[in-house]
Amino acid sequence: MDAQNRGRADEIDPADQWVLNPATGDYELRLDQSAGQSPASPARGSRSRRSPVREATAPPRRQVPVQRSRRAANGADAKGAGGPDQQAGRRKRKAKKSGKKKALLWTGGVMGFVLVGVSVGGYVLYDRLNGNINSIDVGDAANGGSLKDGPINILIIGTDIRTGEGNESYGDRENTTGHADTTFLFHVSEDRTNATALSIPRDLKTDIPDCRTKQPDGTYKIIPGKDYTKFNESFGVAGRDPGCTMRTVKEITGVPIDHFMMADFNAVKTLTTAIDGVDVCLTKPIKDDDYSKLDLGAGDHTLQGEQALAFLRNRHGLGNESDLDRIKMQQQFIASMIRKMREETLGNPKRMLALADAATKALTVNREIGDIPKLKTLADELGKINLKNITFTTIPVIDNPNEKVRATVVLDPVKAPQVFSMLQSDTSFTDVKKKEKAAKSKQAALLKGPRAEASEVRVDVYNGSDTAGAAQKTLNWLQVQQGVLKSTNKSNAPEKIDKTTLEYAPNQADQARKLADLMGLPAAALKKGTDDAGATQPMVLTLGADFKGEGVPISGPVKPPEVDKVAADKKICAQ
């Protein structure tokens, strides 16, 4: 924010004036004589409480919470917003208990996951932070949708652009847009009990699809794709924007991407400094004189600024000098950062404000979430997740068999599809406790009970997917291989749907369970009606975008494949 918008906020740091109000249990902003403010009351007709920043610099007569409801912030609540009730001489009204507020403390790029760690407690200065955020129009590459309903998939992009003082030792040449250096696909479960952060190796060989990008003059241009190239070329090369990376990740994983967040190297420095460093543990020393200049002994360290960036960028100081080893260190670093946010930052108002300011300045997002209210909504959803149920893992890969010198990797043909299926079917990588599964227990109960014989199942099959002929292929498979002879192809559904559904009547429950077994349908696909069906009335199966082919289970694996994982609540020593 510039000086005009900040008012006098630069003269007095609001974070220095936060105090705990014992009546509400919340932190509030108090600017009194000890802060260099005049105790005099404002004259009639002076500023109202519309702007938190302006209020912070006016000579107040009482404690004023910085964050209020949107109604009050918009001036809709005249009472208590600078109206007649607040004139000099009026008795102060007893502060109302406001309950726990949600803070918006954000990051981008490789630090994107700290938003999980700081999404509860504290306040923000709306006007100051909202102007910090930069947004990009990526068109239909952003799946969008509701932030409150359904699973959320966010692509976190860290670029290797090295613009800025002290970044000469790293990454791409200055004054370029950089490459997709560090990338995570962050999947948040529909019931908000768990989340998975999937690292995507920069050296993964993949196809980059054609990509429609918006130009500076407002026109659109199709950037040609490229076959079998390194993943990090999905951003920056040939004018590709974050939307191109989003499209590439969707092609790789089969997971629709809702939003993206992006930042460069400088974000790592400013964010780690704002929270006074991130704790890391090493089993072996790291010494890299030629590249990152990192020199750390075995044991515990607290890293911030330039040293934190060197730690995240380093791979030449590792045993195998591998990008995959570097990814593991990055995952452990981010997990530690999240823990520090929740354990130390939330109780320190000055640190929270510093982090919020640094994070919003570092952040670039897609247009659909490019303001504080939308980001706050997202933070509220992420704040529901228990740290122990946030899992970091990496796309399973193997060495590129076409190379004599190991330089790139390709997808593991067995494990990678299994991991992608976990995300597609919204299956947790952690053992979520039963009480955290309460929201799903009623739906899961639909699969419990007797099964009909396949010959007794009556079903009409509709194609609501993008796969041509899916209904007929499924019908053939059901009749020929599974013995479901009372099935009919009803061709295309009225509209496309994302997830396969099976609609049935209460007296068809045994048929529904049998078909769910045959099709590999998850409990979420079952839609139980209220009225019983007639003797010859069929159920309705509508194939969605999650349909992978006849005979291929639509639900994900019951448990994850054997892959390396890092839990956000665990301290693990690197190397």
XYZ file of C-alpha atoms in Angstrom:
575
model
C 0.000 0.000 0.000
C 1.262 3.526 -0.686
C 1.500 6.327 1.860
C -1.801 7.818 0.740
C -3.732 4.653 1.540
C -1.897 3.898 4.747
C -2.575 7.313 6.311
C -0.409 7.567 9.412
C -0.067 3.805 9.854
C 3.668 4.081 9.121
C 4.172 6.487 12.027
C 2.670 4.110 14.611
C 2.826 0.388 14.049
C -0.662 -0.954 14.951
C 0.865 -4.269 15.904
C 2.678 -2.570 18.806
C -0.662 -1.503 20.298
C -2.425 -4.874 20.575
C -3.688 -5.823 24.028
C -5.786 -8.682 25.368
C -9.303 -7.640 26.325
C -10.255 -9.845 29.317
C -13.954 -9.222 28.669
C -13.871 -10.816 25.227
C -10.759 -12.982 25.252
C -9.675 -11.303 21.981
C -6.786 -9.034 21.070
C -7.830 -5.433 20.469
C -6.073 -2.318 19.267
C -5.450 0.274 21.986
C -3.811 3.564 21.136
C -3.524 5.629 24.325
C -1.139 8.126 25.901
C 1.538 5.489 26.245
C 1.556 5.178 22.486
C 2.132 8.853 21.974
C -1.525 9.662 21.323
C -3.566 12.508 22.677
C -6.263 11.452 25.147
C -8.669 14.046 23.778
C -11.908 12.826 22.202
C -12.489 13.485 18.506
C -14.738 16.381 17.596
C -18.281 15.752 16.421
C -18.342 14.739 12.801
C -14.840 13.310 12.901
C -13.847 9.974 11.341
C -16.163 7.019 11.760
C -14.945 3.428 12.319
C -15.154 2.536 8.624
C -11.442 1.964 8.106
C -9.351 -0.063 10.569
C -6.170 1.724 9.465
C -7.629 5.199 9.907
C -9.046 4.250 13.282
C -5.600 3.112 14.307
C -4.233 6.640 13.849
C -7.160 8.650 15.263
C -7.164 9.613 18.984
C -9.650 7.037 20.310
C -11.562 7.162 23.548
C -11.939 3.435 24.047
C -10.656 0.060 22.959
C -11.705 -0.671 19.403
C -11.477 -4.104 17.743
C -9.688 -3.790 14.424
C -11.781 -6.392 12.628
C -15.577 -6.155 12.700
C -18.389 -7.644 10.692
C -18.651 -6.565 7.088
C -21.924 -4.829 7.952
C -20.210 -2.549 10.436
C -17.181 -2.071 8.167
C -19.462 -0.864 5.396
C -21.109 1.664 7.666
C -24.448 -0.172 7.738
C -24.429 -0.242 11.534
C -24.527 3.422 12.388
C -24.880 2.673 16.048
C -21.372 2.176 17.376
C -19.826 3.394 14.110
C -19.247 7.031 14.883
C -22.950 7.901 15.240
C -24.671 9.938 17.972
C -24.235 7.191 20.542
C -20.494 7.747 20.401
C -20.500 11.507 21.097
C -18.444 12.865 23.984
C -19.972 12.307 27.389
C -21.857 9.141 26.497
C -21.193 6.133 28.705
C -19.194 3.345 27.094
C -21.209 0.273 26.267
C -19.980 -3.057 27.565
C -17.960 -4.846 24.921
C -19.731 -7.817 23.392
C -18.058 -11.172 23.256
C -17.117 -11.629 19.643
C -15.836 -15.195 19.827
C -12.843 -16.456 17.897
C -12.071 -14.548 14.735
C -10.296 -15.965 11.734
C -7.042 -14.339 10.652
C -5.915 -14.010 7.072
C -2.197 -14.553 6.981
C -1.129 -15.650 3.543
C 1.828 -16.814 1.536
C 2.583 -17.966 -1.991
C 4.866 -20.224 -3.966
C 6.875 -22.709 -1.952
C 5.504 -21.148 1.253
C 1.899 -21.523 0.175
C 1.050 -24.074 2.830
C 1.615 -21.762 5.767
C -1.883 -20.447 5.164
C -3.023 -23.682 6.807
C -1.018 -22.885 9.884
C -2.255 -19.354 10.454
C -5.899 -19.471 9.482
C -7.235 -19.133 13.023
C -6.886 -16.410 15.649
C -5.915 -12.746 15.490
C -6.911 -9.886 13.152
C -5.826 -8.209 9.940
C -5.846 -4.693 8.613
C -8.096 -5.092 5.601
C -7.286 -1.916 3.664
C -3.568 -2.300 4.107
C -3.426 -5.941 3.016
C -5.985 -6.021 0.239
C -3.935 -3.658 -1.911
C -0.886 -5.912 -1.606
C -2.378 -8.822 -3.530
C -1.584 -9.299 -7.199
C -3.961 -11.382 -9.341
C -3.821 -12.861 -12.858
C -6.640 -13.840 -15.215
C -5.961 -17.438 -16.281
C -9.372 -17.965 -17.899
C -10.923 -21.404 -17.674
C -7.645 -22.951 -16.462
C -8.982 -22.155 -12.979
C -11.817 -24.539 -12.266
C -13.152 -22.125 -9.613
C -16.308 -23.198 -7.852
C -17.414 -22.774 -4.260
C -14.766 -22.360 -1.573
C -17.087 -23.824 1.052
C -18.494 -26.912 -0.669
C -16.672 -29.864 -2.179
C -12.944 -30.630 -2.331
C -10.499 -27.818 -3.150
C -7.401 -28.196 -5.336
C -4.836 -25.392 -5.198
C -1.652 -25.309 -7.267
C 1.241 -23.729 -5.359
C 3.937 -22.448 -7.737
C 7.370 -21.236 -6.671
C 9.264 -19.651 -9.552
C 13.042 -19.569 -9.901
C 13.192 -15.937 -10.998
C 16.062 -14.346 -9.087
C 15.206 -10.657 -9.380
C 16.157 -8.952 -6.134
C 19.205 -8.274 -4.028
C 21.124 -11.338 -2.930
C 19.502 -13.775 -5.369
C 22.327 -13.882 -7.904
C 23.394 -17.385 -6.868
C 20.057 -18.961 -7.625
C 17.897 -20.008 -10.518
C 16.904 -18.197 -13.643
C 18.467 -15.068 -15.126
C 17.260 -11.729 -13.819
C 14.469 -9.892 -15.673
C 12.799 -13.076 -16.930
C 9.566 -14.645 -15.756
C 11.415 -17.711 -14.457
C 10.291 -21.346 -14.493
C 8.027 -23.529 -12.339
C 10.786 -24.395 -9.895
C 8.915 -25.751 -6.868
C 5.341 -26.909 -7.393
C 2.791 -28.515 -5.086
C -0.745 -29.668 -5.769
C -2.589 -29.051 -2.507
C -5.762 -31.140 -2.211
C -8.239 -30.324 0.570
C -10.813 -33.021 1.291
C -14.511 -32.352 0.882
C -15.213 -32.945 4.574
C -12.171 -30.837 5.615
C -10.731 -33.617 7.781
C -7.502 -33.964 5.784
C -5.299 -32.507 3.064
C -2.525 -33.759 0.788
C 0.362 -31.713 -0.596
C 1.710 -33.469 -3.695
C 5.129 -32.305 -4.894
C 5.749 -32.293 -8.646
C 9.424 -32.706 -9.648
C 10.645 -29.931 -11.908
C 12.593 -32.470 -13.989
C 9.567 -34.689 -14.668
C 9.230 -35.452 -18.364
C 5.687 -34.736 -19.529
C 3.573 -33.211 -22.279
C 2.578 -29.546 -21.989
C -0.811 -28.846 -23.633
C -1.738 -25.857 -25.774
C -2.644 -22.970 -23.521
C -4.842 -19.916 -24.041
C -3.255 -16.939 -22.284
C -4.341 -13.357 -21.815
C -1.965 -10.753 -23.240
C -1.174 -7.321 -21.715
C -3.421 -5.603 -24.271
C -6.413 -7.723 -23.228
C -6.376 -10.066 -26.217
C -5.855 -13.824 -25.992
C -3.136 -15.943 -27.579
C -2.780 -19.692 -27.941
C 0.666 -20.769 -26.741
C 1.548 -24.038 -28.530
C 2.158 -27.029 -26.303
C 5.270 -29.167 -26.262
C 5.594 -32.944 -26.121
C 7.841 -34.828 -23.741
C 9.669 -31.946 -22.090
C 10.567 -30.958 -18.530
C 7.664 -29.949 -16.332
C 9.271 -26.674 -15.251
C 8.864 -25.361 -18.813
C 5.107 -25.211 -18.235
C 5.613 -21.714 -16.828
C 7.643 -18.828 -18.246
C 8.914 -20.490 -21.420
C 7.352 -19.154 -24.661
C 5.121 -16.806 -22.676
C 3.345 -19.496 -20.657
C 1.475 -18.165 -17.624
C 0.374 -20.000 -14.424
C -2.721 -21.159 -16.299
C -0.456 -23.252 -18.522
C 1.028 -24.933 -15.448
C -2.477 -25.564 -14.118
C -3.496 -27.220 -17.386
C -0.327 -29.312 -17.393
C -0.930 -30.563 -13.845
C -4.507 -31.457 -14.709
C -3.256 -33.466 -17.699
C -0.736 -35.289 -15.503
C -2.943 -36.046 -12.505
C -6.505 -35.983 -13.831
C -7.369 -33.615 -10.973
C -9.165 -30.338 -11.879
C -7.307 -27.323 -10.481
C -9.486 -24.715 -8.771
C -6.952 -21.995 -7.940
C -3.247 -21.155 -7.909
C -0.860 -19.212 -5.677
C 2.589 -18.147 -6.803
C 5.645 -16.320 -5.485
C 9.369 -16.024 -6.187
C 12.550 -16.402 -4.129
C 12.091 -13.122 -2.272
C 8.903 -14.473 -0.683
C 10.893 -17.133 1.154
C 13.155 -14.490 2.663
C 10.454 -12.081 3.776
C 8.069 -14.705 5.126
C 10.623 -16.624 7.179
C 11.965 -13.357 8.584
C 8.451 -12.239 9.543
C 8.075 -15.213 11.895
C 11.639 -15.028 13.252
C 12.822 -18.128 11.452
C 11.889 -21.768 10.846
C 13.329 -24.658 12.875
C 15.036 -27.487 10.975
C 16.932 -30.578 12.077
C 19.807 -32.263 10.211
C 21.250 -35.716 10.789
C 24.304 -34.809 8.686
C 26.027 -31.502 7.927
C 25.371 -29.647 4.666
C 28.166 -27.716 2.994
C 27.769 -26.190 -0.467
C 30.517 -23.675 -1.200
C 29.951 -23.414 -4.943
C 26.207 -22.778 -5.309
C 23.909 -22.012 -2.378
C 26.814 -21.214 0.013
C 24.926 -23.165 2.659
C 27.069 -24.339 5.573
C 25.138 -26.079 8.364
C 26.305 -28.621 10.893
C 24.326 -31.605 12.103
C 21.665 -30.810 14.680
C 18.998 -28.127 15.130
C 18.975 -24.780 13.328
C 16.617 -21.806 13.012
C 16.708 -20.417 9.482
C 15.366 -17.187 8.033
C 15.985 -14.830 5.152
C 18.891 -15.681 2.867
C 19.803 -18.803 4.844
C 16.240 -20.171 4.593
C 16.255 -19.657 0.826
C 19.640 -21.386 0.547
C 18.256 -24.352 2.489
C 15.240 -24.698 0.201
C 17.249 -24.225 -2.979
C 20.191 -26.425 -2.020
C 20.739 -29.790 -3.671
C 24.454 -29.785 -4.441
C 25.170 -30.108 -0.723
C 23.098 -33.290 -0.536
C 24.490 -36.780 -0.948
C 22.907 -37.527 -4.334
C 22.629 -33.884 -5.442
C 19.109 -34.872 -6.404
C 16.052 -32.703 -6.948
C 13.994 -35.445 -5.285
C 16.125 -35.183 -2.138
C 15.679 -31.420 -2.203
C 11.901 -31.889 -2.408
C 11.969 -33.958 0.792
C 13.835 -31.184 2.585
C 11.370 -28.607 1.298
C 8.445 -30.674 2.580
C 10.023 -30.977 6.027
C 10.788 -27.250 6.084
C 7.218 -26.268 5.199
C 5.770 -28.706 7.736
C 7.980 -27.097 10.388
C 6.871 -23.643 9.282
C 3.211 -24.600 9.649
C 3.854 -25.897 13.171
C 5.575 -22.682 14.182
C 2.670 -20.645 12.842
C 0.173 -22.431 15.030
C 2.348 -22.793 18.116
C 4.059 -19.394 18.253
C 2.836 -16.894 15.670
C -0.853 -16.936 16.612
C -0.082 -15.657 20.107
C 2.094 -12.802 18.839
C 0.025 -9.994 17.233
C 3.055 -8.051 15.992
C 4.457 -11.155 14.303
C 1.049 -11.936 12.766
C 0.756 -8.478 11.241
C 4.311 -8.612 9.900
C 3.610 -12.005 8.323
C 0.294 -10.887 6.844
C 1.909 -7.835 5.269
C 4.860 -9.809 3.872
C 2.673 -12.660 2.646
C 0.142 -10.569 0.753
C 2.957 -8.626 -0.913
C 4.579 -11.894 -1.987
C 1.395 -13.497 -3.257
C 0.086 -13.741 -6.819
C -3.213 -15.605 -7.259
C -5.848 -16.218 -9.905
C -8.477 -13.506 -10.299
C -11.237 -15.570 -8.661
C -9.579 -15.385 -5.221
C -7.797 -12.057 -5.676
C -9.086 -10.201 -2.617
C -9.060 -10.511 1.161
C -12.686 -11.698 1.685
C -12.259 -14.616 -0.727
C -8.876 -15.545 0.659
C -10.310 -15.344 4.166
C -13.092 -17.748 3.179
C -10.469 -20.149 1.880
C -8.414 -19.749 5.067
C -11.466 -20.509 7.201
C -11.942 -23.795 5.346
C -8.275 -24.746 5.636
C -8.249 -23.875 9.315
C -10.591 -26.796 9.999
C -7.883 -29.363 9.185
C -5.899 -31.009 11.966
C -2.132 -30.758 11.388
C -1.671 -34.495 11.820
C -3.950 -35.067 8.821
C -1.923 -32.885 6.430
C 0.371 -35.137 4.390
C 3.287 -34.148 2.149
C 4.301 -36.606 -0.541
C 5.768 -36.611 -4.057
C 4.471 -37.911 -7.364
C 5.957 -41.424 -7.675
C 8.616 -41.373 -10.407
C 11.396 -43.535 -11.801
C 14.587 -42.642 -13.640
C 14.042 -41.843 -17.299
C 14.791 -45.140 -19.100
C 15.706 -43.238 -22.286
C 18.731 -41.564 -20.675
C 22.170 -43.001 -20.059
C 23.013 -40.141 -17.695
C 20.255 -39.735 -15.110
C 18.972 -36.197 -15.533
C 15.185 -36.450 -15.680
C 12.408 -38.698 -14.360
C 9.133 -40.146 -15.641
C 5.966 -41.247 -13.876
C 6.067 -44.557 -12.030
C 3.621 -46.580 -14.180
C 2.204 -48.439 -11.154
C 2.314 -46.105 -8.154
C 1.612 -42.759 -9.865
C -1.895 -43.735 -11.085
C -2.670 -45.016 -7.588
C -1.688 -41.688 -6.007
C -3.691 -39.754 -8.590
C -6.679 -41.993 -7.899
C -6.417 -41.127 -4.189
C -6.797 -37.438 -5.003
C -9.474 -37.960 -7.636
C -11.614 -39.973 -5.230
C -10.893 -37.663 -2.275
C -9.284 -40.486 -0.255
C -7.123 -39.510 2.714
C -3.426 -40.404 2.959
C -3.783 -40.367 6.744
C -5.746 -42.500 9.172
C -8.482 -40.017 10.015
C -10.040 -40.839 13.384
C -13.619 -42.053 13.499
C -14.896 -38.901 15.175
C -13.447 -36.881 12.296
C -15.330 -39.132 9.875
C -18.690 -38.456 11.500
C -19.853 -36.357 8.587
C -19.366 -39.321 6.270
C -20.613 -42.102 8.532
C -24.257 -41.762 7.530
C -23.377 -41.896 3.836
C -20.985 -44.825 4.343
C -23.779 -46.756 6.070
C -25.595 -46.955 2.729
C -23.112 -49.620 1.645
C -23.847 -51.803 4.662
C -26.484 -54.475 4.290
C -27.559 -57.360 2.040
C -26.731 -57.554 -1.692
C -29.042 -58.654 -4.485
C -27.932 -61.124 -7.131
C -26.533 -59.530 -10.285
C -29.415 -60.975 -12.293
C -31.876 -59.046 -10.089
C -30.277 -55.635 -10.618
C -32.257 -53.240 -12.841
C -30.458 -50.102 -13.976
C -30.578 -47.447 -16.695
C -27.141 -46.147 -17.675
C -26.577 -42.509 -18.752
C -23.326 -40.956 -19.965
C -22.579 -37.686 -18.158
C -18.846 -37.907 -18.841
C -16.666 -36.670 -21.711
C -15.877 -40.246 -22.748
C -17.722 -41.035 -25.977
C -19.692 -44.263 -25.847
C -19.147 -44.722 -22.103
C -22.745 -45.796 -21.435
C -22.725 -48.504 -24.125
C -19.311 -49.828 -23.114
C -20.436 -49.999 -19.489
C -23.665 -51.735 -20.520
C -21.761 -54.368 -22.497
C -19.440 -54.963 -19.561
C -22.312 -55.260 -17.074
C -24.297 -57.675 -19.223
C -21.523 -59.852 -20.657
C -19.039 -59.996 -17.788
C -21.127 -59.292 -14.680
C -24.507 -60.820 -15.517
C -26.522 -57.615 -15.029
C -28.928 -58.433 -17.853
C -31.696 -56.024 -16.798
C -29.669 -52.972 -17.800
C -30.334 -50.387 -20.520
C -28.273 -47.755 -22.332
C -30.052 -44.391 -22.085
C -27.334 -42.547 -24.037
C -26.204 -39.058 -22.964
C -27.328 -37.475 -19.702
C -29.055 -34.060 -19.834
C -25.808 -32.455 -18.654
C -22.206 -33.304 -17.840
C -21.406 -34.129 -14.216
C -18.135 -34.380 -12.302
C -18.885 -37.467 -10.225
C -20.736 -40.668 -11.040
C -24.063 -41.080 -9.222
C -26.445 -43.981 -8.606
C -30.039 -42.982 -7.805
C -32.249 -45.634 -6.236
C -35.383 -46.129 -4.128
C -35.340 -47.415 -0.530
C -36.612 -50.839 -1.634
C -33.749 -51.051 -4.179
C -30.985 -50.720 -1.568
C -29.804 -54.327 -2.046
C -29.542 -53.767 -5.795
C -27.650 -50.498 -5.256
C -25.104 -52.167 -2.985
C -24.527 -54.945 -5.517
C -23.997 -52.491 -8.373
C -21.714 -50.377 -6.193
C -19.611 -53.477 -5.556
C -19.416 -54.297 -9.266
C -18.663 -50.728 -10.369
C -16.368 -49.815 -7.493
C -18.653 -46.932 -6.531
C -17.840 -44.935 -3.369
C -20.556 -44.350 -0.781
C -20.714 -40.709 -1.872
C -22.058 -41.812 -5.270
C -25.224 -43.340 -3.793
C -28.318 -41.111 -3.870
C -31.151 -42.712 -1.937
C -34.664 -41.546 -2.737
C -37.647 -41.276 -0.369
C -40.335 -43.342 -2.137
C -40.256 -47.040 -2.990
C -40.005 -48.033 -6.658
C -42.337 -50.256 -8.649
C -41.426 -53.893 -9.305
C -39.925 -53.191 -12.737
C -38.628 -49.648 -12.175
C -34.855 -49.414 -12.751
C -32.239 -47.483 -10.813
C -30.427 -44.623 -12.599
C -26.641 -44.767 -13.045
C -25.088 -41.589 -14.474
C -21.410 -41.806 -15.375
C -19.424 -38.674 -14.491
C -16.038 -37.193 -15.278
C -14.514 -39.586 -12.734
C -15.406 -42.550 -14.984
C -12.134 -44.182 -16.084
C -13.480 -47.024 -18.173
C -15.718 -50.045 -17.862
C -14.532 -52.356 -15.123
C -12.230 -49.727 -13.596
C -13.276 -48.933 -9.997
C -14.436 -45.352 -9.615
C -13.561 -45.184 -5.924
C -9.920 -44.738 -4.963
C -7.762 -47.281 -3.163
C -8.813 -48.128 0.376
C -5.323 -47.202 1.594
C -2.486 -45.291 -0.078
C 0.326 -47.021 -1.988
C 3.767 -47.331 -0.417
C 5.225 -43.843 -0.909
C 7.388 -41.541 1.219
C 5.230 -39.205 3.323
C 5.787 -36.333 5.736
C 3.086 -35.482 8.289
C 2.796 -31.791 9.148
C 2.679 -32.449 12.906
C 5.884 -34.546 13.005
C 9.411 -33.240 13.478
C 11.674 -35.183 11.125
C 15.392 -34.596 10.700
C 16.504 -34.141 7.094
C 19.326 -36.035 5.320
